[in-house]
Coordinates of C-alpha atoms in Angstrom, one line a residue:
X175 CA 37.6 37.1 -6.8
X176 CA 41.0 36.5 -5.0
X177 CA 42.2 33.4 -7.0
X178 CA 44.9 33.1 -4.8
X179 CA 43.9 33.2 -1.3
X180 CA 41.4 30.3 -3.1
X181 CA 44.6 27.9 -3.8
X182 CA 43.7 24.9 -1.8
X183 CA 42.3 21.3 -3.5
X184 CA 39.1 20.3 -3.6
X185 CA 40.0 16.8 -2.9
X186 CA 42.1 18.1 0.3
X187 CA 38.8 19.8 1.3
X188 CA 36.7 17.4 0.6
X189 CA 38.6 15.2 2.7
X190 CA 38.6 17.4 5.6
X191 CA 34.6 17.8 5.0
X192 CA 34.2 13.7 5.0
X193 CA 36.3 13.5 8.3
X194 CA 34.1 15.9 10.1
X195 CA 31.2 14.6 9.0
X196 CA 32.2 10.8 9.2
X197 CA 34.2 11.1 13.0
X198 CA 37.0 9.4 11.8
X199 CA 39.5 9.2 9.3
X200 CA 38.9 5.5 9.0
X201 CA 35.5 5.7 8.6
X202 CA 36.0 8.9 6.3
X203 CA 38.1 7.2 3.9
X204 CA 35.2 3.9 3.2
X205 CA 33.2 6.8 2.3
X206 CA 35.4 8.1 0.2
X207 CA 36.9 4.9 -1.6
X208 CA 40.1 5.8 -0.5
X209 CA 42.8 4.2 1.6
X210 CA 43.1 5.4 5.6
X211 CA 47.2 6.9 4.6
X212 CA 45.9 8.8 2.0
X213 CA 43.3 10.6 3.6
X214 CA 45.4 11.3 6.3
X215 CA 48.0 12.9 4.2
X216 CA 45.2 15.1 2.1
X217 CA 43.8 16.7 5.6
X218 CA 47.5 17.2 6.5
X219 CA 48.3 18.8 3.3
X220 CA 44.9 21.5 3.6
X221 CA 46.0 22.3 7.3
X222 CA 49.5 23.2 5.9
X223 CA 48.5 25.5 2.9
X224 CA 45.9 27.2 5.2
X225 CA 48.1 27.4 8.2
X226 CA 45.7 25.9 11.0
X227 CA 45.1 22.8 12.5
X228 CA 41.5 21.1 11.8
X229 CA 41.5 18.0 14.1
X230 CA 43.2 17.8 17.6
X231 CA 44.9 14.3 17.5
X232 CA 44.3 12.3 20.5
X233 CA 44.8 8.4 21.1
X234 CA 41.0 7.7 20.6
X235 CA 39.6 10.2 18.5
X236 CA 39.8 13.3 15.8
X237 CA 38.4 16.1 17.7
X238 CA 37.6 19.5 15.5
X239 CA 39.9 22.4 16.7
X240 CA 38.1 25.9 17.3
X241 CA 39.2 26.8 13.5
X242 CA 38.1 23.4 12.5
X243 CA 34.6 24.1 13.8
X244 CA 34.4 27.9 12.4
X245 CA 35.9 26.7 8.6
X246 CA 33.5 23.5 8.8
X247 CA 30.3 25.3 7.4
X248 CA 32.4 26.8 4.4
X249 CA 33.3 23.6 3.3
X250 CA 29.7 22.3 3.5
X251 CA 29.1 24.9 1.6
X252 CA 31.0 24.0 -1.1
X253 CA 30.3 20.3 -0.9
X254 CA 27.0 21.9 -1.9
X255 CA 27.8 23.3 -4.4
X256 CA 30.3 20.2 -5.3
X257 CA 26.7 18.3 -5.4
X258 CA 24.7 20.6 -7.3
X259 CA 27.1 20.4 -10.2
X260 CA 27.7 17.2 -10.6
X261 CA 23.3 16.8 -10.3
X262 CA 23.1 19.5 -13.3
X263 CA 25.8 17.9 -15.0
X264 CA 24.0 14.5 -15.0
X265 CA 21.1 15.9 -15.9
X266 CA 22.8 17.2 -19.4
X267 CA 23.0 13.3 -20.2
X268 CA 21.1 11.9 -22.7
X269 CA 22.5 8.8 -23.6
X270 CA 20.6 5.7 -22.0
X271 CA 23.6 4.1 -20.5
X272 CA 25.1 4.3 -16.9
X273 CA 24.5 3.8 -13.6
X274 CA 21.3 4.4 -11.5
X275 CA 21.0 4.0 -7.8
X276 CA 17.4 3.2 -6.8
X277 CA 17.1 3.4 -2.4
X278 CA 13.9 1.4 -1.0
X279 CA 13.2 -1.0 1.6
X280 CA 14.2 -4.5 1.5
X281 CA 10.5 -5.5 1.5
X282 CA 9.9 -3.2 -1.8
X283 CA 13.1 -4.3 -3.3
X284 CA 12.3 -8.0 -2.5
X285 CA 9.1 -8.5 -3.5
X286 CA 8.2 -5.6 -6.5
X287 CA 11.4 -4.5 -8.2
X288 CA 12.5 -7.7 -9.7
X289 CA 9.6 -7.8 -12.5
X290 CA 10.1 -4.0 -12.4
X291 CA 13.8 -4.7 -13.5
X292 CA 12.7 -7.4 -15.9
X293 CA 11.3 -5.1 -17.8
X294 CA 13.7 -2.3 -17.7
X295 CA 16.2 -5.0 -18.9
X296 CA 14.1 -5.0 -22.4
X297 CA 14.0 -1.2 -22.4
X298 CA 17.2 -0.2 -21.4
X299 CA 19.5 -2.9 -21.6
X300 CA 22.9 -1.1 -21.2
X301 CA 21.8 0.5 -17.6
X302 CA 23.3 -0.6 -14.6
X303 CA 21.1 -0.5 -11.6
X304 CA 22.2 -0.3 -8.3
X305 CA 19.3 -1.4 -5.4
X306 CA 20.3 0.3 -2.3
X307 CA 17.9 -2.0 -0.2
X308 CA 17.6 0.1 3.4
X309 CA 15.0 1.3 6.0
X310 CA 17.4 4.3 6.2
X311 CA 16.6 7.2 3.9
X312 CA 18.7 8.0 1.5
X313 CA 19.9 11.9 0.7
X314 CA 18.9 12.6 -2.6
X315 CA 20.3 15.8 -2.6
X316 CA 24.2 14.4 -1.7
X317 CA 23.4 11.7 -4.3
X318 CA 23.4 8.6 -2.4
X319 CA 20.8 7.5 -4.5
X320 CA 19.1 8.9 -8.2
X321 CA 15.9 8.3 -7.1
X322 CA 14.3 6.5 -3.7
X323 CA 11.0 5.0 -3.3
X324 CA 9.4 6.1 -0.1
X325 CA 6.5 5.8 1.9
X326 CA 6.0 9.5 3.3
X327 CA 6.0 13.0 1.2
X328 CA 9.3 14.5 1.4
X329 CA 9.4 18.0 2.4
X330 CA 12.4 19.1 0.7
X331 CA 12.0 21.6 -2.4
X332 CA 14.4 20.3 -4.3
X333 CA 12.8 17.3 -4.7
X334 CA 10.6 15.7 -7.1
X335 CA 8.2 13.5 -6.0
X336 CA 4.9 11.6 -7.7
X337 CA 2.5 9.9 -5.3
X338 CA 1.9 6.0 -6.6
X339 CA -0.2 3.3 -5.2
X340 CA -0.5 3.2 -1.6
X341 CA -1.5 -0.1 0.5
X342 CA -2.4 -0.9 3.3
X343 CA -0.9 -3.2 6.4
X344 CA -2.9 -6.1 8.0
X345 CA -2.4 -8.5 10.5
X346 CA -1.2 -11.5 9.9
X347 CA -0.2 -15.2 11.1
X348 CA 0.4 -19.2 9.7
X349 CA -2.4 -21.0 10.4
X350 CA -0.2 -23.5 12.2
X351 CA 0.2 -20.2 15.0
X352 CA -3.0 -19.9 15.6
X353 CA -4.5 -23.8 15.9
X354 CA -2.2 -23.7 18.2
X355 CA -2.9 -20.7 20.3
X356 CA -6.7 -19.9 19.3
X357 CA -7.7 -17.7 16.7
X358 CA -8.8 -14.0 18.4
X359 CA -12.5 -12.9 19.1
X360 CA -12.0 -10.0 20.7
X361 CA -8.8 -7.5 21.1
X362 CA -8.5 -8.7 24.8
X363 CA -7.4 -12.2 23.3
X364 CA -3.9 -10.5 21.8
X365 CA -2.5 -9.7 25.1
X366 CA -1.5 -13.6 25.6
X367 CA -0.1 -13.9 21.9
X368 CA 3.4 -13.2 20.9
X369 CA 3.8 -11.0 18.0
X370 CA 7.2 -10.8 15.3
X371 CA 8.8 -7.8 13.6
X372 CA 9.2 -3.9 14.0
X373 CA 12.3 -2.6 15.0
X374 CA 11.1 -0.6 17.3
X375 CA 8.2 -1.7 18.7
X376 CA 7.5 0.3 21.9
X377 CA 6.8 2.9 19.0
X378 CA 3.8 0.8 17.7
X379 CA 1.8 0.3 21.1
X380 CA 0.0 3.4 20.4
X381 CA -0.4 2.9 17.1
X382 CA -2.0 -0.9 18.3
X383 CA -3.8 0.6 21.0
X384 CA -5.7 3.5 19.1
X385 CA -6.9 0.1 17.1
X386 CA -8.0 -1.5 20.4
X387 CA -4.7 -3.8 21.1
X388 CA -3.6 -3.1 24.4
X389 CA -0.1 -4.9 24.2
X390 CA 3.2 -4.1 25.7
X391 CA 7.1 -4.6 24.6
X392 CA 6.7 -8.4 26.4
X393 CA 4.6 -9.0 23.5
X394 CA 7.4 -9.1 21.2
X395 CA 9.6 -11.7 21.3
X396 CA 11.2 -11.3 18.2
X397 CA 11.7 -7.8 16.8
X398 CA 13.7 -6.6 12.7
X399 CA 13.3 -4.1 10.7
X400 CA 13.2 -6.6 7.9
X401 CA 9.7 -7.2 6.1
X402 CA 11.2 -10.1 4.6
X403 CA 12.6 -11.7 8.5
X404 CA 9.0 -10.6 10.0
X405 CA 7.5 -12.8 7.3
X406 CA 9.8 -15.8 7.5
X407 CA 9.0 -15.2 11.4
X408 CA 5.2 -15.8 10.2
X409 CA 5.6 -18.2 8.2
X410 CA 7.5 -20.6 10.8
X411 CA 4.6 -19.6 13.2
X412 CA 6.5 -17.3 15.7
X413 CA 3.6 -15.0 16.0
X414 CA 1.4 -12.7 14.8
X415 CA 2.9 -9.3 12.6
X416 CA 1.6 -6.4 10.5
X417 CA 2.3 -7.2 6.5
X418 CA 1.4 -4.8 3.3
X419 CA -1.6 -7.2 2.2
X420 CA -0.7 -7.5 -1.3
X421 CA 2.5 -9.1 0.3
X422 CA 0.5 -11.3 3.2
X423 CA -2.3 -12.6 0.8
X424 CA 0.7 -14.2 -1.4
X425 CA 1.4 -16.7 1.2
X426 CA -1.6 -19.9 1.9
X427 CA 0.1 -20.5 5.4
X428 CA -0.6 -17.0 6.3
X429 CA -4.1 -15.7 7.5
X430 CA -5.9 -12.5 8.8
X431 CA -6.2 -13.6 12.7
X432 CA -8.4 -10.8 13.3
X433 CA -10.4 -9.2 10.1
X434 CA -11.8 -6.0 12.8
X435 CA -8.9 -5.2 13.0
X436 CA -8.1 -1.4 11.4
X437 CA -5.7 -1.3 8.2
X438 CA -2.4 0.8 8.4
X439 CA -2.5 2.9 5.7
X440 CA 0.8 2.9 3.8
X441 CA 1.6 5.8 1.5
X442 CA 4.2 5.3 -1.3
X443 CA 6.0 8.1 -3.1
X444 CA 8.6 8.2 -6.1
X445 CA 11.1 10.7 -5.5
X446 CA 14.2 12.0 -7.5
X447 CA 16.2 15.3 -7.8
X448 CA 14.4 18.0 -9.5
X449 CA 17.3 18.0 -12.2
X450 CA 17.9 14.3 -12.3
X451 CA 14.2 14.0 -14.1
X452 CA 15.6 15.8 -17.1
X453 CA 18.1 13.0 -17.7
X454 CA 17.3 10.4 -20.0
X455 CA 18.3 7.4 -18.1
X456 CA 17.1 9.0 -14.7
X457 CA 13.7 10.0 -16.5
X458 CA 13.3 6.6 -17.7
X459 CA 13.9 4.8 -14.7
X460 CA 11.3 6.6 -12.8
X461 CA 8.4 6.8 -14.9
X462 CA 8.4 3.3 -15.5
X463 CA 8.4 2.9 -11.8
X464 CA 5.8 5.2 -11.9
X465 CA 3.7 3.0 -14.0
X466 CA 4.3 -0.2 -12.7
X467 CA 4.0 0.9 -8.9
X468 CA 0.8 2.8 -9.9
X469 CA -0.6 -0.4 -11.2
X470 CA 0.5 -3.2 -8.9

């Protein structure tokens, strides 16, 4: 190997990798945990010892330069690699203290990983557990998270994952809702009710009509990607919404408008880094998830 032509710092290149990747310096350098200045000055300093400019500076932007684009894969590359050894070095640890970073929705991190925690608290006291509560997926493989509780197989090799208990999602409404509009007979009826929640919902027309709802976006007058806001939205009788049904049944003011109507199933799967489940604190973490999702 050429030790010289390999001079440059990591933390120069890693900036430059974080810029690219981020769009801006500013937004770079949250990402980074460092101030906007310094940043600035570490890209700065890799275009001088590799004598080429990365970013074209303009008043509105960082634009990649034509060497910016061709060196940009090489430094994912090693940003890789960067990842893979801190991953195998973490998985060398076998003491049970630290920091774990555990990514699920708000709805799974409002209403199951509380007594979940409770009792890791007894087991591993000294553990500090970070809930990343978001609909977004985190990257298991950059280590945004140690392990993430999702609800579809992930395809990635690299991964480990364990299948726990699935549910399933109803419909749902307060009571107060429908005395006042009429409870449903027959899938017709839901074209004139309103209906709370999905963030997205022209995605779930199809999914409503292959179960006989023939609604449109009009339907929706209020729309989240919160579970917890959709069942507030319920609950203060906004209209009707789609709820995992251990989570819908927990509420008295809340009832099944339409029993015929066909369940959603929901899968749920534990996933972590295939090296992460030789650490201690990583292993421990997830099989007691494991247990206690598997048995909820």
């Amino acid at each position: 190997m050429e030790w010289k032509r390999s001079a440059f710092d990591w933390n120069q290149a890693r900036a430059f990798l974080a810029t690219a990747e981020e769009g801006s310096l500013s937004a770079a350098a949250r990402a980074l945990g460092l101030t906007q200045p310094t940043l600035s000055r570490q890209v700065a300093s890799l275009e001088e010892t590799l004598g080429v400019t990365l970013f074209e500076r303009t008043s509105r932007a960082l634009l990649l330069t034509q060497a910016g684009t061709q060196l940009l894969e090489h430094f994912r590359t090693m940003g890789e690699a960067a990842n893979r050894i801190s991953i195998a070095a973490t998985g060398q640890s076998e003491a049970v203290t630290g920091h774990v970073a555990i990514a699920c929705t708000n709805g799974m991190a409002t209403f199951f990983l509380p007594d979940i925690l409770k009792k890791l608290q007894v087991v591993a006291p000294d553990l500090q557990i970070e809930i990343i509560a978001s609909n977004e997926m985190s990257d298991l493989r950059r280590r945004e998270a140690d392990i993430a509780i999702r609800h579809a197989r992930p395809q990635d090799e690299n991964l480990f994952a364990r299948r726990v208990r699935d549910t399933t999602g109803h419909l749902f409404a307060s009571s107060v809702y429908l005395d006042a509009v009429g409870r449903p007979s027959h899938p017709s009826d839901f074209s004139k009710m309103q209906f709370v929640g999905f963030e997205y919902p022209e995605r779930m027309l199809g999914l409503m009509a292959l179960r006989g709802l023939n609604l449109t976006v009009a339907n929706f007058n209020f729309s989240t990607a919160s579970v917890t806001m959709s069942l507030e939205l319920m609950r203060k009788g906004l209209g009707i919404g789609i709820l995992p049904v251990d989570i819908g049944t927990a509420y008295s003011e809340l009832e099944n408008p339409y029993p015929d109507f066909e369940p959603i199933e929901i899968e749920s799967w534990l996933v972590a880094h295939r090296e992460l489940k030789t650490n201690l604190r990583i292993r421990l973490v997830f099989d007691l998830l494991a247990e206690c999702l598997s048995t909820k």
